């Protein structure tokens, strides 16, 4: 029985690419070669939220109103609709004010770096640029709201 439980947990973490939890809900994606599906787990029940056909989900975020964001190859979507195009975001984060931040990796033959943006009503605003040849994985804030 212990071996079966270990294998079940092992395969769960291989299949589940992104996990996001708050006090009452857990959101996660299951990525395959042909699609990615976003699920929500609440009180022992799992429901499917959205399926992204032909796309791999790199990161997910959910704001206080229940809007979900997903970083896909070349775009960021909000509730399944394209929010930003031609963006190579690898990580997303929504702060307590429902402001979306994302880390985008840019590369060219002579430069490779990551930049953090804050999405405002007028468009993306650069917040931080990593040193050349460094990539940002993981965004979050501390207890007083600093990125």
Backbone as JSON Lines, residues from 0, in Angstrom:
{"i":0,"aa":"X","n":[0.82,-1.2,0.0],"ca":[0.0,0.0,0.0],"c":[0.87,1.26,0.0]}
{"i":1,"aa":"X","n":[1.96,1.24,0.77],"ca":[2.82,2.42,0.83],"c":[3.43,2.72,-0.53]}
{"i":2,"aa":"X","n":[3.8,1.67,-1.26],"ca":[4.39,1.84,-2.58],"c":[3.39,2.47,-3.54]}
{"i":3,"aa":"X","n":[2.14,2.0,-3.49],"ca":[1.09,2.56,-4.34],"c":[0.85,4.03,-4.02]}
{"i":4,"aa":"X","n":[0.78,4.37,-2.74],"ca":[0.56,5.77,-2.33],"c":[1.7,6.65,-2.82]}
{"i":5,"aa":"X","n":[2.94,6.19,-2.68],"ca":[4.09,6.95,-3.15],"c":[4.0,7.17,-4.66]}
{"i":6,"aa":"X","n":[3.68,6.12,-5.42],"ca":[3.59,6.25,-6.87],"c":[2.48,7.2,-7.27]}
{"i":7,"aa":"X","n":[1.35,7.15,-6.58],"ca":[0.24,8.06,-6.87],"c":[0.66,9.5,-6.65]}
{"i":8,"aa":"X","n":[1.31,9.79,-5.54],"ca":[1.78,11.15,-5.26],"c":[2.84,11.56,-6.28]}
{"i":9,"aa":"X","n":[3.75,10.67,-6.61],"ca":[4.79,10.96,-7.59],"c":[4.18,11.35,-8.94]}
{"i":10,"aa":"X","n":[3.23,10.57,-9.43],"ca":[2.61,10.86,-10.72],"c":[1.75,12.12,-10.67]}
{"i":11,"aa":"X","n":[1.13,12.42,-9.54],"ca":[0.36,13.66,-9.4],"c":[1.26,14.86,-9.62]}
{"i":12,"aa":"X","n":[2.44,14.86,-9.02],"ca":[3.33,16.01,-9.16],"c":[4.01,16.07,-10.52]}
{"i":13,"aa":"X","n":[4.09,14.98,-11.22],"ca":[4.6,15.02,-12.59],"c":[3.55,15.64,-13.51]}
{"i":14,"aa":"X","n":[2.29,15.28,-13.33],"ca":[1.23,15.78,-14.2],"c":[0.82,17.2,-13.89]}
{"i":15,"aa":"X","n":[0.78,17.55,-12.63],"ca":[0.32,18.88,-12.22],"c":[1.48,19.84,-12.33]}
{"i":16,"aa":"X","n":[1.31,20.83,-13.21],"ca":[2.42,21.75,-13.48],"c":[2.42,22.98,-12.59]}
{"i":17,"aa":"X","n":[1.26,23.51,-12.3],"ca":[1.17,24.74,-11.52],"c":[0.15,24.54,-10.41]}
{"i":18,"aa":"X","n":[0.49,24.99,-9.21],"ca":[-0.44,24.89,-8.09],"c":[-0.48,26.25,-7.42]}
{"i":19,"aa":"X","n":[-1.69,26.74,-7.14],"ca":[-1.88,28.02,-6.49],"c":[-2.96,27.83,-5.44]}
{"i":20,"aa":"X","n":[-2.69,28.21,-4.2],"ca":[-3.65,27.98,-3.13],"c":[-3.9,29.26,-2.34]}
{"i":21,"aa":"X","n":[-5.15,29.42,-1.89],"ca":[-5.45,30.45,-0.91],"c":[-6.11,29.74,0.27]}
{"i":22,"aa":"X","n":[-6.81,30.45,1.13],"ca":[-7.36,29.84,2.34],"c":[-8.46,28.82,2.06]}
{"i":23,"aa":"X","n":[-9.16,28.94,0.96],"ca":[-10.32,28.06,0.73],"c":[-10.26,27.28,-0.57]}
{"i":24,"aa":"X","n":[-9.39,27.65,-1.51],"ca":[-9.36,27.02,-2.82],"c":[-7.93,26.69,-3.23]}
{"i":25,"aa":"X","n":[-7.81,25.66,-4.05],"ca":[-6.54,25.33,-4.67],"c":[-6.77,25.27,-6.17]}
{"i":26,"aa":"X","n":[-5.98,26.01,-6.93],"ca":[-6.04,25.98,-8.39],"c":[-4.81,25.24,-8.88]}
{"i":27,"aa":"X","n":[-4.98,24.42,-9.92],"ca":[-3.84,23.71,-10.5],"c":[-4.1,23.43,-11.96]}
{"i":28,"aa":"X","n":[-3.03,23.24,-12.71],"ca":[-3.15,22.89,-14.12],"c":[-2.56,21.51,-14.35]}
{"i":29,"aa":"X","n":[-3.14,20.83,-15.31],"ca":[-2.61,19.57,-15.8],"c":[-2.27,19.8,-17.26]}
{"i":30,"aa":"X","n":[-1.0,19.69,-17.6],"ca":[-0.53,19.93,-18.96],"c":[-0.29,18.61,-19.68]}
{"i":31,"aa":"X","n":[-0.7,18.55,-20.94],"ca":[-0.4,17.4,-21.78],"c":[0.22,17.92,-23.07]}
{"i":32,"aa":"X","n":[0.46,17.03,-24.01],"ca":[1.06,17.45,-25.27],"c":[0.09,18.22,-26.14]}
{"i":33,"aa":"X","n":[-1.21,18.08,-25.91],"ca":[-2.19,18.73,-26.79],"c":[-3.01,19.82,-26.09]}
{"i":34,"aa":"X","n":[-2.99,19.88,-24.76],"ca":[-3.78,20.9,-24.07],"c":[-3.33,21.03,-22.62]}
{"i":35,"aa":"X","n":[-3.81,22.08,-21.97],"ca":[-3.62,22.28,-20.54],"c":[-4.99,22.59,-19.95]}
{"i":36,"aa":"X","n":[-5.27,22.03,-18.8],"ca":[-6.56,22.25,-18.16],"c":[-6.35,22.83,-16.77]}
{"i":37,"aa":"X","n":[-7.09,23.91,-16.48],"ca":[-7.07,24.55,-15.17],"c":[-8.21,23.98,-14.35]}
{"i":38,"aa":"X","n":[-7.89,23.55,-13.12],"ca":[-8.89,23.0,-12.2],"c":[-8.91,23.81,-10.92]}
{"i":39,"aa":"X","n":[-10.05,23.71,-10.22],"ca":[-10.19,24.34,-8.91],"c":[-10.64,23.26,-7.92]}
{"i":40,"aa":"X","n":[-9.98,23.18,-6.77],"ca":[-10.32,22.23,-5.71],"c":[-10.88,23.02,-4.54]}
{"i":41,"aa":"X","n":[-12.15,22.74,-4.17],"ca":[-12.8,23.41,-3.05],"c":[-13.55,22.36,-2.24]}
{"i":42,"aa":"X","n":[-13.28,22.31,-0.94],"ca":[-13.99,21.42,-0.02],"c":[-14.12,19.99,-0.54]}
{"i":43,"aa":"X","n":[-13.06,19.44,-1.05],"ca":[-13.07,18.05,-1.51],"c":[-13.59,17.83,-2.91]}
{"i":44,"aa":"X","n":[-14.02,18.88,-3.59],"ca":[-14.54,18.77,-4.95],"c":[-13.61,19.43,-5.95]}
{"i":45,"aa":"X","n":[-13.36,18.75,-7.06],"ca":[-12.53,19.29,-8.13],"c":[-13.43,19.64,-9.3]}
{"i":46,"aa":"X","n":[-13.31,20.88,-9.78],"ca":[-14.08,21.3,-10.95],"c":[-13.12,21.84,-12.0]}
{"i":47,"aa":"X","n":[-13.47,21.6,-13.25],"ca":[-12.69,22.12,-14.37],"c":[-13.08,23.56,-14.61]}
{"i":48,"aa":"X","n":[-12.08,24.44,-14.69],"ca":[-12.32,25.87,-14.88],"c":[-12.19,26.25,-16.35]}
{"i":49,"aa":"X","n":[-11.11,25.79,-16.99],"ca":[-10.88,26.16,-18.4],"c":[-9.86,25.2,-19.01]}
{"i":50,"aa":"X","n":[-10.04,24.91,-20.3],"ca":[-9.08,24.11,-21.04],"c":[-8.45,24.97,-22.13]}
{"i":51,"aa":"X","n":[-7.14,24.95,-22.2],"ca":[-6.38,25.68,-23.21],"c":[-5.93,24.66,-24.25]}
{"i":52,"aa":"X","n":[-6.61,24.6,-25.37],"ca":[-6.29,23.62,-26.41],"c":[-5.06,24.08,-27.18]}
{"i":53,"aa":"X","n":[-4.09,23.18,-27.33],"ca":[-2.89,23.49,-28.09],"c":[-1.93,24.43,-27.39]}
{"i":54,"aa":"X","n":[-2.08,24.61,-26.07],"ca":[-1.21,25.54,-25.36],"c":[-0.73,24.92,-24.05]}
{"i":55,"aa":"X","n":[0.48,25.26,-23.68],"ca":[1.08,24.83,-22.42],"c":[1.02,26.0,-21.46]}
{"i":56,"aa":"X","n":[0.5,25.78,-20.26],"ca":[0.4,26.84,-19.26],"c":[1.68,26.86,-18.44]}
{"i":57,"aa":"X","n":[2.37,28.01,-18.46],"ca":[3.59,28.17,-17.69],"c":[3.31,28.56,-16.24]}
{"i":58,"aa":"X","n":[2.31,29.41,-16.03],"ca":[2.02,29.92,-14.69],"c":[0.57,30.34,-14.62]}
{"i":59,"aa":"X","n":[0.01,30.33,-13.4],"ca":[-1.37,30.78,-13.19],"c":[-1.4,31.75,-12.01]}
{"i":60,"aa":"X","n":[-2.42,32.6,-12.0],"ca":[-2.68,33.51,-10.89],"c":[-4.17,33.76,-10.85]}
{"i":61,"aa":"X","n":[-4.69,34.04,-9.66],"ca":[-6.11,34.31,-9.48],"c":[-6.23,35.54,-8.59]}
{"i":62,"aa":"X","n":[-7.09,36.51,-8.98],"ca":[-7.26,37.7,-8.16],"c":[-8.39,37.5,-7.16]}
{"i":63,"aa":"X","n":[-8.65,38.51,-6.33],"ca":[-9.65,38.39,-5.26],"c":[-11.07,38.27,-5.79]}
{"i":64,"aa":"X","n":[-11.3,38.64,-7.04],"ca":[-12.64,38.54,-7.64],"c":[-12.85,37.19,-8.32]}
{"i":65,"aa":"X","n":[-11.83,36.34,-8.32],"ca":[-11.96,35.03,-8.95],"c":[-11.55,35.01,-10.41]}
{"i":66,"aa":"X","n":[-11.04,36.13,-10.95],"ca":[-10.53,36.14,-12.32],"c":[-9.24,35.33,-12.37]}
{"i":67,"aa":"X","n":[-9.1,34.48,-13.37],"ca":[-7.87,33.71,-13.48],"c":[-7.03,34.21,-14.64]}
{"i":68,"aa":"X","n":[-5.73,34.17,-14.45],"ca":[-4.75,34.58,-15.44],"c":[-3.85,33.38,-15.72]}
{"i":69,"aa":"X","n":[-3.44,33.24,-16.96],"ca":[-2.53,32.15,-17.33],"c":[-1.48,32.67,-18.28]}
{"i":70,"aa":"X","n":[-0.23,32.28,-18.03],"ca":[0.87,32.6,-18.94],"c":[1.0,31.44,-19.92]}
{"i":71,"aa":"X","n":[0.77,31.73,-21.18],"ca":[0.87,30.75,-22.26],"c":[2.03,31.15,-23.16]}
{"i":72,"aa":"X","n":[2.45,30.28,-24.06],"ca":[3.48,30.7,-25.02],"c":[3.01,31.92,-25.82]}
{"i":73,"aa":"X","n":[3.72,33.02,-25.71],"ca":[3.47,34.25,-26.47],"c":[2.24,35.04,-26.04]}
{"i":74,"aa":"X","n":[1.61,34.73,-24.9],"ca":[0.46,35.54,-24.47],"c":[0.15,35.33,-23.0]}
{"i":75,"aa":"X","n":[-0.62,36.26,-22.45],"ca":[-1.22,36.13,-21.13],"c":[-2.72,36.23,-21.34]}
{"i":76,"aa":"X","n":[-3.47,35.33,-20.73],"ca":[-4.92,35.36,-20.86],"c":[-5.56,35.64,-19.51]}
{"i":77,"aa":"X","n":[-6.74,36.26,-19.57],"ca":[-7.55,36.51,-18.39],"c":[-8.91,35.88,-18.65]}
{"i":78,"aa":"X","n":[-9.31,34.96,-17.8],"ca":[-10.59,34.25,-17.95],"c":[-10.75,33.65,-19.34]}
{"i":79,"aa":"X","n":[-9.65,33.15,-19.89],"ca":[-9.69,32.48,-21.19],"c":[-9.58,33.4,-22.4]}
{"i":80,"aa":"X","n":[-9.58,34.71,-22.18],"ca":[-9.48,35.68,-23.27],"c":[-8.09,36.32,-23.26]}
{"i":81,"aa":"X","n":[-7.53,36.55,-24.45],"ca":[-6.19,37.14,-24.53],"c":[-6.18,38.53,-23.91]}
{"i":82,"aa":"X","n":[-5.28,38.72,-22.96],"ca":[-5.09,40.0,-22.31],"c":[-3.9,40.73,-22.93]}
{"i":83,"aa":"X","n":[-2.79,40.0,-23.15],"ca":[-1.59,40.56,-23.78],"c":[-1.06,39.55,-24.79]}
{"i":84,"aa":"X","n":[-0.69,40.05,-25.95],"ca":[-0.11,39.22,-27.01],"c":[1.39,39.49,-27.12]}
{"i":85,"aa":"X","n":[2.11,38.59,-27.75],"ca":[3.55,38.73,-27.98],"c":[4.33,38.95,-26.69]}
{"i":86,"aa":"X","n":[3.96,38.19,-25.66],"ca":[4.6,38.26,-24.35],"c":[5.12,36.87,-24.01]}
{"i":87,"aa":"X","n":[6.37,36.79,-23.58],"ca":[6.95,35.52,-23.2],"c":[7.05,35.44,-21.68]}
{"i":88,"aa":"X","n":[5.9,35.47,-21.01],"ca":[5.87,35.45,-19.55],"c":[6.04,34.04,-19.02]}
{"i":89,"aa":"X","n":[6.92,33.89,-18.05],"ca":[7.13,32.59,-17.43],"c":[6.52,32.52,-16.04]}
{"i":90,"aa":"X","n":[6.2,33.65,-15.44],"ca":[5.59,33.64,-14.12],"c":[4.63,34.82,-13.99]}
{"i":91,"aa":"X","n":[3.56,34.6,-13.22],"ca":[2.54,35.62,-12.96],"c":[2.32,35.74,-11.46]}
{"i":92,"aa":"X","n":[1.89,36.91,-11.03],"ca":[1.54,37.12,-9.63],"c":[0.5,38.23,-9.55]}
{"i":93,"aa":"X","n":[-0.52,38.07,-8.71],"ca":[-1.5,39.12,-8.46],"c":[-1.37,39.52,-7.0]}
{"i":94,"aa":"X","n":[-1.16,40.82,-6.74],"ca":[-1.0,41.28,-5.36],"c":[-2.36,41.51,-4.69]}
{"i":95,"aa":"X","n":[-2.34,42.0,-3.45],"ca":[-3.57,42.19,-2.68],"c":[-4.47,43.28,-3.26]}
{"i":96,"aa":"X","n":[-3.94,44.13,-4.14],"ca":[-4.73,45.16,-4.81],"c":[-5.22,44.7,-6.18]}
{"i":97,"aa":"X","n":[-5.08,43.4,-6.48],"ca":[-5.45,42.8,-7.76],"c":[-4.65,43.35,-8.93]}
{"i":98,"aa":"X","n":[-3.41,43.76,-8.66],"ca":[-2.5,44.2,-9.71],"c":[-1.72,42.99,-10.21]}
{"i":99,"aa":"X","n":[-1.69,42.82,-11.52],"ca":[-0.98,41.69,-12.12],"c":[0.47,42.07,-12.4]}
{"i":100,"aa":"X","n":[1.39,41.21,-11.97],"ca":[2.81,41.32,-12.28],"c":[3.19,40.1,-13.1]}
{"i":101,"aa":"X","n":[4.14,40.27,-14.0],"ca":[4.63,39.11,-14.75],"c":[6.11,39.28,-15.06]}
{"i":102,"aa":"X","n":[6.79,38.14,-15.13],"ca":[8.2,38.12,-15.48],"c":[8.31,37.61,-16.9]}
{"i":103,"aa":"X","n":[8.91,38.43,-17.75],"ca":[9.07,38.07,-19.16],"c":[10.55,37.86,-19.46]}
{"i":104,"aa":"X","n":[10.84,36.8,-20.18],"ca":[12.21,36.53,-20.59],"c":[12.38,36.95,-22.03]}
{"i":105,"aa":"X","n":[13.43,37.7,-22.29],"ca":[13.74,38.15,-23.65],"c":[15.12,37.62,-24.02]}
{"i":106,"aa":"X","n":[15.22,37.22,-25.27],"ca":[16.53,36.74,-25.71],"c":[16.81,37.22,-27.13]}
{"i":107,"aa":"X","n":[18.06,37.43,-27.38],"ca":[18.54,37.79,-28.71],"c":[19.93,37.15,-28.83]}
{"i":108,"aa":"X","n":[20.53,37.19,-29.99],"ca":[21.86,36.59,-30.12],"c":[22.89,37.16,-29.15]}
{"i":109,"aa":"X","n":[22.71,38.41,-28.72],"ca":[23.72,39.02,-27.87],"c":[23.28,39.26,-26.42]}
{"i":110,"aa":"X","n":[22.0,39.01,-26.1],"ca":[21.51,39.32,-24.75],"c":[20.4,38.37,-24.36]}
{"i":111,"aa":"X","n":[20.34,38.04,-23.07],"ca":[19.31,37.18,-22.53],"c":[19.03,37.68,-21.12]}
{"i":112,"aa":"X","n":[17.81,38.16,-20.87],"ca":[17.5,38.63,-19.53],"c":[16.0,38.57,-19.26]}
{"i":113,"aa":"X","n":[15.65,38.75,-17.99],"ca":[14.25,38.76,-17.56],"c":[13.89,40.14,-17.04]}
{"i":114,"aa":"X","n":[12.66,40.52,-17.28],"ca":[12.15,41.82,-16.84],"c":[10.81,41.58,-16.15]}
{"i":115,"aa":"X","n":[10.61,42.24,-15.01],"ca":[9.31,42.17,-14.32],"c":[8.5,43.39,-14.71]}
{"i":116,"aa":"X","n":[7.24,43.15,-15.06],"ca":[6.31,44.22,-15.42],"c":[5.12,44.22,-14.49]}
{"i":117,"aa":"X","n":[4.55,45.4,-14.29],"ca":[3.27,45.57,-13.61],"c":[2.28,46.0,-14.69]}
{"i":118,"aa":"X","n":[1.14,45.32,-14.75],"ca":[0.14,45.68,-15.76],"c":[-0.77,46.75,-15.18]}
{"i":119,"aa":"X","n":[-0.79,47.92,-15.84],"ca":[-1.64,49.03,-15.43],"c":[-2.74,49.22,-16.48]}
{"i":120,"aa":"X","n":[-3.75,50.03,-16.2],"ca":[-4.79,50.28,-17.2],"c":[-4.27,50.84,-18.51]}
{"i":121,"aa":"X","n":[-3.11,51.5,-18.48],"ca":[-2.53,52.06,-19.71],"c":[-1.53,51.12,-20.37]}
{"i":122,"aa":"X","n":[-1.27,49.97,-19.76],"ca":[-0.35,49.0,-20.34],"c":[0.73,48.59,-19.37]}
{"i":123,"aa":"X","n":[1.66,47.74,-19.82],"ca":[2.74,47.25,-18.95],"c":[3.73,48.35,-18.57]}
{"i":124,"aa":"X","n":[4.18,48.32,-17.32],"ca":[5.19,49.24,-16.82],"c":[6.33,48.39,-16.26]}
{"i":125,"aa":"X","n":[7.56,48.66,-16.73],"ca":[8.71,47.9,-16.25],"c":[8.99,48.24,-14.8]}
{"i":126,"aa":"X","n":[9.17,47.2,-13.98],"ca":[9.42,47.38,-12.55],"c":[10.87,47.04,-12.21]}
{"i":127,"aa":"X","n":[11.4,45.99,-12.82],"ca":[12.73,45.51,-12.48],"c":[13.3,44.76,-13.68]}
{"i":128,"aa":"X","n":[14.61,44.89,-13.88],"ca":[15.29,44.15,-14.92],"c":[16.42,43.34,-14.27]}
{"i":129,"aa":"X","n":[16.41,42.04,-14.5],"ca":[17.46,41.18,-13.96],"c":[18.77,41.45,-14.69]}
{"i":130,"aa":"X","n":[19.89,41.16,-14.05],"ca":[21.18,41.29,-14.75],"c":[21.19,40.4,-16.0]}
{"i":131,"aa":"X","n":[21.96,40.77,-17.02],"ca":[22.02,39.96,-18.24],"c":[22.32,38.49,-17.94]}
{"i":132,"aa":"X","n":[21.72,37.63,-18.72],"ca":[21.9,36.18,-18.65],"c":[21.36,35.56,-17.36]}
{"i":133,"aa":"X","n":[20.39,36.23,-16.74],"ca":[19.7,35.7,-15.57],"c":[18.22,35.62,-15.88]}
{"i":134,"aa":"X","n":[17.57,34.62,-15.35],"ca":[16.16,34.42,-15.62],"c":[15.39,34.41,-14.31]}
{"i":135,"aa":"X","n":[14.24,35.07,-14.3],"ca":[13.41,35.15,-13.1],"c":[12.38,34.03,-13.13]}
{"i":136,"aa":"X","n":[12.37,33.24,-12.07],"ca":[11.36,32.21,-11.87],"c":[10.77,32.42,-10.49]}
{"i":137,"aa":"X","n":[9.53,32.79,-10.41],"ca":[8.86,32.94,-9.13],"c":[8.74,34.4,-8.73]}
{"i":138,"aa":"X","n":[7.51,34.85,-8.56],"ca":[7.22,36.2,-8.1],"c":[6.38,36.12,-6.84]}
{"i":139,"aa":"X","n":[6.53,37.08,-5.95],"ca":[5.75,37.12,-4.73],"c":[6.01,38.42,-4.01]}
{"i":140,"aa":"X","n":[5.3,38.63,-2.91],"ca":[5.48,39.84,-2.1],"c":[5.72,39.43,-0.65]}
{"i":141,"aa":"X","n":[6.34,40.36,0.1],"ca":[6.55,40.11,1.52],"c":[5.33,40.6,2.31]}
{"i":142,"aa":"X","n":[5.42,40.59,3.62],"ca":[4.27,40.91,4.47],"c":[3.8,42.36,4.37]}
{"i":143,"aa":"X","n":[4.64,43.27,3.84],"ca":[4.22,44.66,3.7],"c":[3.98,45.05,2.24]}
{"i":144,"aa":"X","n":[4.02,44.06,1.35],"ca":[3.66,44.32,-0.04],"c":[4.79,44.59,-1.0]}
{"i":145,"aa":"X","n":[6.04,44.46,-0.55],"ca":[7.18,44.66,-1.45],"c":[7.32,43.46,-2.38]}
{"i":146,"aa":"X","n":[7.55,43.74,-3.66],"ca":[7.74,42.67,-4.64],"c":[9.04,41.98,-4.42]}
